[in-house]
Every structure is written in C-alpha cells, then in structure tokens.
Tab-separated table of C-alpha atoms in Angstrom:
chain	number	residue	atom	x	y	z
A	1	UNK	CA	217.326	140.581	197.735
A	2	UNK	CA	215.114	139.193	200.696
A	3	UNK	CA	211.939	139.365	198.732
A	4	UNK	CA	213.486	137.290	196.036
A	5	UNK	CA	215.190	134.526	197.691
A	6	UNK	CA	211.256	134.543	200.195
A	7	UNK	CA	209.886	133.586	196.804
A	8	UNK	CA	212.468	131.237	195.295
A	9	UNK	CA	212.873	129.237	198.793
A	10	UNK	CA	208.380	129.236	198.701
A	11	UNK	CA	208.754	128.032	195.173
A	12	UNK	CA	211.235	125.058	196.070
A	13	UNK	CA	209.739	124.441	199.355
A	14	UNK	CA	206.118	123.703	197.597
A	15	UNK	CA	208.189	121.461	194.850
A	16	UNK	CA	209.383	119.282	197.372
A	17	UNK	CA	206.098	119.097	199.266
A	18	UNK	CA	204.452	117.782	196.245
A	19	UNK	CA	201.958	120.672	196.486
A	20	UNK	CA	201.613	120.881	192.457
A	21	UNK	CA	199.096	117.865	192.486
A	22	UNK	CA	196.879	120.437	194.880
A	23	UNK	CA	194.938	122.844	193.590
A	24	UNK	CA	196.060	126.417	193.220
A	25	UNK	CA	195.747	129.752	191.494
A	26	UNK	CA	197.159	129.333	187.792
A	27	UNK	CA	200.867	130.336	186.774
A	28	UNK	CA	201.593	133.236	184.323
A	29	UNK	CA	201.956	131.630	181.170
A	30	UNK	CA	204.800	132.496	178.872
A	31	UNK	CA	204.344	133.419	175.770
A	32	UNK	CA	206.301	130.887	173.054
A	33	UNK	CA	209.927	131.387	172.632
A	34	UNK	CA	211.139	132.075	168.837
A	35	UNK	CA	214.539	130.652	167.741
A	36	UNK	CA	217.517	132.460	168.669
A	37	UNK	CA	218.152	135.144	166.485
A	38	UNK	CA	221.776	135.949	164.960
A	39	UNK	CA	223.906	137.600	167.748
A	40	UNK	CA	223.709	141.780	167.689
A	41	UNK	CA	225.534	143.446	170.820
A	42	UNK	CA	222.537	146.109	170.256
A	43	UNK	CA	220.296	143.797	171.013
A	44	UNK	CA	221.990	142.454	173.862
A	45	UNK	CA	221.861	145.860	175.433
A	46	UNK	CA	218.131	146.151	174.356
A	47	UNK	CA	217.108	143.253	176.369
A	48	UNK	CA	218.894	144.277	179.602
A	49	UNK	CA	217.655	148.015	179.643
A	50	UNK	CA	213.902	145.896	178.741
A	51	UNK	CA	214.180	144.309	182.166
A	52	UNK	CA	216.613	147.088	184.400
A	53	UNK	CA	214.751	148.607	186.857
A	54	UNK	CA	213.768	152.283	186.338
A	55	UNK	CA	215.088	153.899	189.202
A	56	UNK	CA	218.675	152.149	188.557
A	57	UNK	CA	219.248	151.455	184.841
A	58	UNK	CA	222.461	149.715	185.331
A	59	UNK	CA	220.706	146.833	187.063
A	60	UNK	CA	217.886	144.467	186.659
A	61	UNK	CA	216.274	143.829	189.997
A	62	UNK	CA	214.434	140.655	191.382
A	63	UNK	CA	211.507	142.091	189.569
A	64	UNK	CA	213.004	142.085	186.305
A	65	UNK	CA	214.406	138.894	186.913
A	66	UNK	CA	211.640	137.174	187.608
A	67	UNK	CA	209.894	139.172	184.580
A	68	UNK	CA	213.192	137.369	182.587
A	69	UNK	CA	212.372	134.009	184.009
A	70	UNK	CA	208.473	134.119	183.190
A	71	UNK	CA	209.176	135.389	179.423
A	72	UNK	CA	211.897	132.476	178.747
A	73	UNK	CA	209.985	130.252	180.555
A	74	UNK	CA	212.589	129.713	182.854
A	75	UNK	CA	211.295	128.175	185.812
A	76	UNK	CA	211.739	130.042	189.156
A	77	UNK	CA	211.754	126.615	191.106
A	78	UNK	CA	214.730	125.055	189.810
A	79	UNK	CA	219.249	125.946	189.618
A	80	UNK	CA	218.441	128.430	186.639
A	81	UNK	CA	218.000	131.479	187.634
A	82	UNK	CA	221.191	130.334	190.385
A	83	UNK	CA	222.928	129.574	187.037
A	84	UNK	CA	222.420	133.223	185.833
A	85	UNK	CA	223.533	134.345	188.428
A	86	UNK	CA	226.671	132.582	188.622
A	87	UNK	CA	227.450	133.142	185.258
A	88	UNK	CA	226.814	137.218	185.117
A	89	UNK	CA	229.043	137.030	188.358
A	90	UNK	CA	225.879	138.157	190.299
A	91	UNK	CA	227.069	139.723	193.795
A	92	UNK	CA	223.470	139.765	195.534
A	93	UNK	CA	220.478	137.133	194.549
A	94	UNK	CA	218.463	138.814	192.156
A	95	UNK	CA	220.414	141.572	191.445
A	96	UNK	CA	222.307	141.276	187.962
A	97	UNK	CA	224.420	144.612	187.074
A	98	UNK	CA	224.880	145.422	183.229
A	99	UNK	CA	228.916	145.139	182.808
A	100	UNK	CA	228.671	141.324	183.934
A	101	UNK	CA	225.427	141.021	181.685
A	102	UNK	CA	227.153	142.831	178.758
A	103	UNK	CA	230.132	140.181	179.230
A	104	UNK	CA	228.767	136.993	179.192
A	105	UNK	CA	226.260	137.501	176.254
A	106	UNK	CA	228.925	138.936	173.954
A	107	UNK	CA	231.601	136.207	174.958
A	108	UNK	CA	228.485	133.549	174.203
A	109	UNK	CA	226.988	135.238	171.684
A	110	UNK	CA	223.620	135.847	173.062
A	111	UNK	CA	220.757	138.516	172.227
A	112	UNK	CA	217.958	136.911	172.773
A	113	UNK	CA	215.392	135.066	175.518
A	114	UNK	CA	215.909	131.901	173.897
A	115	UNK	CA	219.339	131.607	173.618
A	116	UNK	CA	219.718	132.089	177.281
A	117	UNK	CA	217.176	129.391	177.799
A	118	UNK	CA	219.316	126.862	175.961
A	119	UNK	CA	222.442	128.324	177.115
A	120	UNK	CA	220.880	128.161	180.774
A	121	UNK	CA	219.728	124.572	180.681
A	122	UNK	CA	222.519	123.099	179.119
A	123	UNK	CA	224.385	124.305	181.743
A	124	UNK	CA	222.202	123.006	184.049
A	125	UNK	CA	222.750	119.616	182.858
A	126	UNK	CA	225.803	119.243	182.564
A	127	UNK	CA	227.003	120.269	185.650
A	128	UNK	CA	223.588	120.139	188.270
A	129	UNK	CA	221.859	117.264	186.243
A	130	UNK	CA	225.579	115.254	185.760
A	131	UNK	CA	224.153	114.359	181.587
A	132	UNK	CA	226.762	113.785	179.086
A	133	UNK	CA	228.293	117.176	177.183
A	134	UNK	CA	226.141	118.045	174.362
A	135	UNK	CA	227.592	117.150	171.001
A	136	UNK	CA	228.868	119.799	168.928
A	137	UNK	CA	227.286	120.583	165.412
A	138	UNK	CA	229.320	120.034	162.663
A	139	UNK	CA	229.732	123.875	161.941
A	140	UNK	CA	230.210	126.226	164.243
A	141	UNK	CA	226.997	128.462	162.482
A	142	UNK	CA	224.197	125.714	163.434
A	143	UNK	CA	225.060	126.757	167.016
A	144	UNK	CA	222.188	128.976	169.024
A	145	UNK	CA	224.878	130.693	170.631
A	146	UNK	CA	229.252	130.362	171.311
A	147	UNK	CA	229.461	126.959	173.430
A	148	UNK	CA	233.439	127.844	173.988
A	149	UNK	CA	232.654	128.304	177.778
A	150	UNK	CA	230.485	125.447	177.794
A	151	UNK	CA	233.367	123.060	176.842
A	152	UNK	CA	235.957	124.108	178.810
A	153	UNK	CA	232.623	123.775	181.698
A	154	UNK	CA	232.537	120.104	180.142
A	155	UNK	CA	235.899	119.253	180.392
A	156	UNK	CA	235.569	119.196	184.252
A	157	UNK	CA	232.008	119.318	185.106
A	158	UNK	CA	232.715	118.604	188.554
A	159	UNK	CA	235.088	121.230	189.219
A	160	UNK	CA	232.657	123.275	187.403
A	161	UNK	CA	229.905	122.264	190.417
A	162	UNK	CA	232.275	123.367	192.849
A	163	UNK	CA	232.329	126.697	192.304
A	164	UNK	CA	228.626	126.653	191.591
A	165	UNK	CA	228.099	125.389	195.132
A	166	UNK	CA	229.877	127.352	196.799
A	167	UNK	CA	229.413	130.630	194.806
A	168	UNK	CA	226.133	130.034	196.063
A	169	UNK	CA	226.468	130.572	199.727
A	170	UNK	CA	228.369	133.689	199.076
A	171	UNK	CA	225.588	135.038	196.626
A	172	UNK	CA	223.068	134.870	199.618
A	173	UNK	CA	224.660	134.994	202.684
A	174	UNK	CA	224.148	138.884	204.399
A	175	UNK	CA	227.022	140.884	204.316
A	176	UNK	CA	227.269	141.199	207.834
A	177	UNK	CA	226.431	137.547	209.047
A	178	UNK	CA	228.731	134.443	208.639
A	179	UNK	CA	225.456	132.078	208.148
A	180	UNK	CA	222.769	131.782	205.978
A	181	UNK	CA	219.463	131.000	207.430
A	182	UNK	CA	218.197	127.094	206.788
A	183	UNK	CA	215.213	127.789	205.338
A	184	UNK	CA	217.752	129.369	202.594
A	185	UNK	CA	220.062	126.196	202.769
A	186	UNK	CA	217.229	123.627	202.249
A	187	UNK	CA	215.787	125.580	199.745
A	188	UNK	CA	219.839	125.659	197.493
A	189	UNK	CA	220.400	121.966	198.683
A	190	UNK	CA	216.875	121.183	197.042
A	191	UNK	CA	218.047	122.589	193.901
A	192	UNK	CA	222.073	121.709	193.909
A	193	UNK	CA	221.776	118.378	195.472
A	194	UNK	CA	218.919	116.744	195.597
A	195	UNK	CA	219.311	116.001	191.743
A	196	UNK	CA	222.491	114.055	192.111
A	197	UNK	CA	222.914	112.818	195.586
A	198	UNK	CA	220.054	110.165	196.520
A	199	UNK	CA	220.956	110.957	200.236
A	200	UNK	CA	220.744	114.528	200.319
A	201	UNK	CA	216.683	113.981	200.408
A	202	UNK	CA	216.992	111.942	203.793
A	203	UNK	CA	218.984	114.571	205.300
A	204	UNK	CA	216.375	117.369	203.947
A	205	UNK	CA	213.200	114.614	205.807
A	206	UNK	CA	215.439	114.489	208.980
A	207	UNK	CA	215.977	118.556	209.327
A	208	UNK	CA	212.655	119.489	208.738
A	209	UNK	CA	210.514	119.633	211.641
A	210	UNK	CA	213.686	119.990	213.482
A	211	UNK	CA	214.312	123.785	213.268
A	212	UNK	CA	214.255	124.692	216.967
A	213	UNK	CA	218.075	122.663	216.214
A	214	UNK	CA	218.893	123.816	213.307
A	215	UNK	CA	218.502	127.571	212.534
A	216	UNK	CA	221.407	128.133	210.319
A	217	UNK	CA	224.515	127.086	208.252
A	218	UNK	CA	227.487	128.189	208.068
A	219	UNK	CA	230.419	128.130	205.497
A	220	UNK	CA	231.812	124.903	207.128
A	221	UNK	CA	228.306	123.058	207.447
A	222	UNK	CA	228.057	124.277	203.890
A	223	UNK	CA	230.627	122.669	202.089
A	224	UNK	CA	230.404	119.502	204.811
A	225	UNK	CA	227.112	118.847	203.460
A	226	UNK	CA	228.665	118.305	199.602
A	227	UNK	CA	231.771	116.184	201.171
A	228	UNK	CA	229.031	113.962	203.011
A	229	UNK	CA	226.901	113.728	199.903
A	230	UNK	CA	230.015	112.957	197.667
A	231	UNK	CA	231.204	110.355	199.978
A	232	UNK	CA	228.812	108.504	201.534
A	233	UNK	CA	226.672	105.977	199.702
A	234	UNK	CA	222.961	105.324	201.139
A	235	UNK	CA	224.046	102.546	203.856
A	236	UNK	CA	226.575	105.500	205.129
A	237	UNK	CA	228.823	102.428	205.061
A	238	UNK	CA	232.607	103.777	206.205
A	239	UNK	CA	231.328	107.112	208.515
A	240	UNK	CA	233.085	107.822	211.121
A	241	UNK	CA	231.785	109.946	214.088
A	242	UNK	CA	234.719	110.608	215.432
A	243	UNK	CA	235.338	112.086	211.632
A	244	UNK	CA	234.796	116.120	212.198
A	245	UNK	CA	231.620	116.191	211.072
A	246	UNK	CA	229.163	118.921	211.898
A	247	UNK	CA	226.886	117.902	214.546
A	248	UNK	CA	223.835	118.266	212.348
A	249	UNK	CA	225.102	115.209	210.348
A	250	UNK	CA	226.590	113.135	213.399
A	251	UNK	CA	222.817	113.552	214.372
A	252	UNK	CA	221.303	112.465	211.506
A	253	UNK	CA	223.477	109.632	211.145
A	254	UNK	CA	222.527	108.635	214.493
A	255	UNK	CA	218.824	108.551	213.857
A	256	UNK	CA	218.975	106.767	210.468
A	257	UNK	CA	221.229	104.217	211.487
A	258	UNK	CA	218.428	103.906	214.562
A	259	UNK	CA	215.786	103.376	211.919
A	260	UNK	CA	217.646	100.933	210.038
A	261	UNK	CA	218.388	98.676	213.292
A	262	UNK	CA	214.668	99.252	214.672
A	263	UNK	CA	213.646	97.595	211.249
C-alpha cells in the first residue's frame, strides 16, 4: 500500500506545483478505449484475473491498478482511482479484492475498461466536481452500463461526498496509527477539495513549508477541515476562535487575516 499512495501523493503533489509546463520524461500512453461492450459476468471475471497479481489471484495489487488506470486512461493524479476504491469497498489503497470487484460490475453492469471509465468519471462529477446528474437516455439499452446506483448517488450528492471523504481517511490510515501522515492529507485534500472549496487551496499554501508544525492529521482534523471548507466563505467572515477548531486552522486564520490587514 505505501508504494502506491508514495506515487499517487508524487503525482498530486507535481499537479499542484504546476510542474507539467516543465519538461519531463514522457507518460505511458494508453492505447484508445473501444465502446463498452454488452455486459458478460465472464468477462467481468476476465478482466480482474487480467490485472490480479500472480502470487494472490483474488486481488489486484497497486501494480495492477495502476496497469488498470494506464489502459482506461484513467489518470493516477486525480479522485478516480479513490472512486474505485470506494466503490469496490477497497479496505487498503491499492488493494481491490475480487468479491467487491465481482459486485459492483454485475450490479452496474460492467465488463469492460471503458465502461468503468464512464462509470468512474461520472461519478466523479457528480459528487467531487458538484455538475448536474447526467440525463438519462430515453431507453434503458442506450446506457454504457446500469446507472441505478448512480441515481440514488444523485439524489443526494452531498451525502454521497460524505462518505467519500471520510471513507478516505480510513482507506489509508495504518492499522495501528490513529493519523495519517500530511503529506497523505494534502495529497486527498488536493483531490477531494480543492475542486469545490476555493479556500481549501489557501490552507494547502499556508501548510506547506510549515511541516516541522504539522506532521499529521487525525480523524478530528480530518473531518474539521470539510466543516471549515463547507462553512466558511473566502473573507472567513463569522469564525470564531474560540469555536473548537483544530489549532492548525486557528493558525491559519490568524495569518490570513494578518495578510489581509497588512494590505
């Protein structure tokens, strides 16, 4: 698991450093994605054992998943692969057993790369991106795979978030350990945040370079961090120090308000 979530937190810290316009040894490139193909439960099976690893066919390891991601052209850098692994009911990052696999494509319907891809970032936009709900064909058939889940998603897309969110610090946090280290947390606000909360990219400016301070989050920091986002607009008009925050947010509302009175 720690090789994987090394690479993912590398791959969001160089997206948020702006270090594509640099350049840099060239991407595997993915080779096109053909239209999903009618639903077979076979073929569902196919695909996993295609990716599981050899020495433990009942799983596909970080290796297969980022083999998945590369021939879906799924990027590594983004809530995606975090979506997968929400939705297969994934237990360590990059670890995705069969039965949880062998669920979720036969209660959407799926056999092939490209219906998780649309299945994937649909998901993603409706409940990271905060888009509209897709509108449903006219018949069921001209659907690439069964959006029942989806809809009952898109009948509370925040909700839906929720769980995402905090799913997420359970899918990486040690077994042994109550925290997650912050390189970890930066790299999941990045993804989970950063899209719809303005804010959350001050707070990311104000932590790093500060990591003597802050070394790691725990579950309370964790969800204080989507409360804070949720409520406060950009002026943090109405916070309240006295309010229970964590210190890592007292602080940085301290040192933005200090900005905003020094200009």
């Amino acid at each position: 698991m720690g090789g994987l979530i090394s690479f993912l937190c590398s791959c969001f810290n160089k997206t948020s450093s702006n270090v594509d316009d640099q350049a840099g040894p060239s991407k595997p490139v993915a080779a096109p994605i053909a239209k999903p193909e009618p639903y077979s439960p076979l073929r569902a099976a196919e695909l996993f054992t295609n990716y599981a690893d050899a020495d433990e066919p009942n799983v596909i390891g970080s290796e297969g998943l980022e083999k998945i991601c590369t021939e879906a052209d799924i990027p590594m850098d983004g809530a995606l692969p975090i979506l997968l692994s929400w939705q297969l009911n994934a237990q360590e990052m990059g670890k995705l057993e069969k039965s949880g696999w062998l669920k979720w494509t036969a209660d959407r319907k799926i056999s092939s790369l490209s219906a998780i891809k649309i299945a994937l970032e649909e998901l993603n936009a409706l409940v990271v991106d905060g888009k509209p709900p897709i509108k449903k064909p006219v018949k069921r058939t001209d659907e690439p795979y069964d959006r029942t889940e989806y809809c009952l998603f898109a009948e509370n897309p925040k909700d839906a978030f929720h769980k995402l969110y905090f799913y997420s610090f359970t899918l990486v946090k040690p077994p042994q350990s109550r925290n997650i280290e912050m390189d970890t947390a930066k790299a999941f606000w990045t993804v989970l945040l950063t899209p719809k909360y303005a804010l959350m990219n001050e707070v990311l400016e104000f932590i790093n370079g500060r990591e003597e301070s802050y070394k790691a989050v725990n579950k309370d920091l964790w969800g204080m961090m989507l409360e804070f986002c949720e409520t406060m607009n950009p002026n943090l008009d109405g916070y309240e120090a006295d309010g229970a925050w964590p210190t890592l947010l007292d602080e940085f509302v301290a040192h933005k308000k200090g900005e905003n009175k020094s200009d």
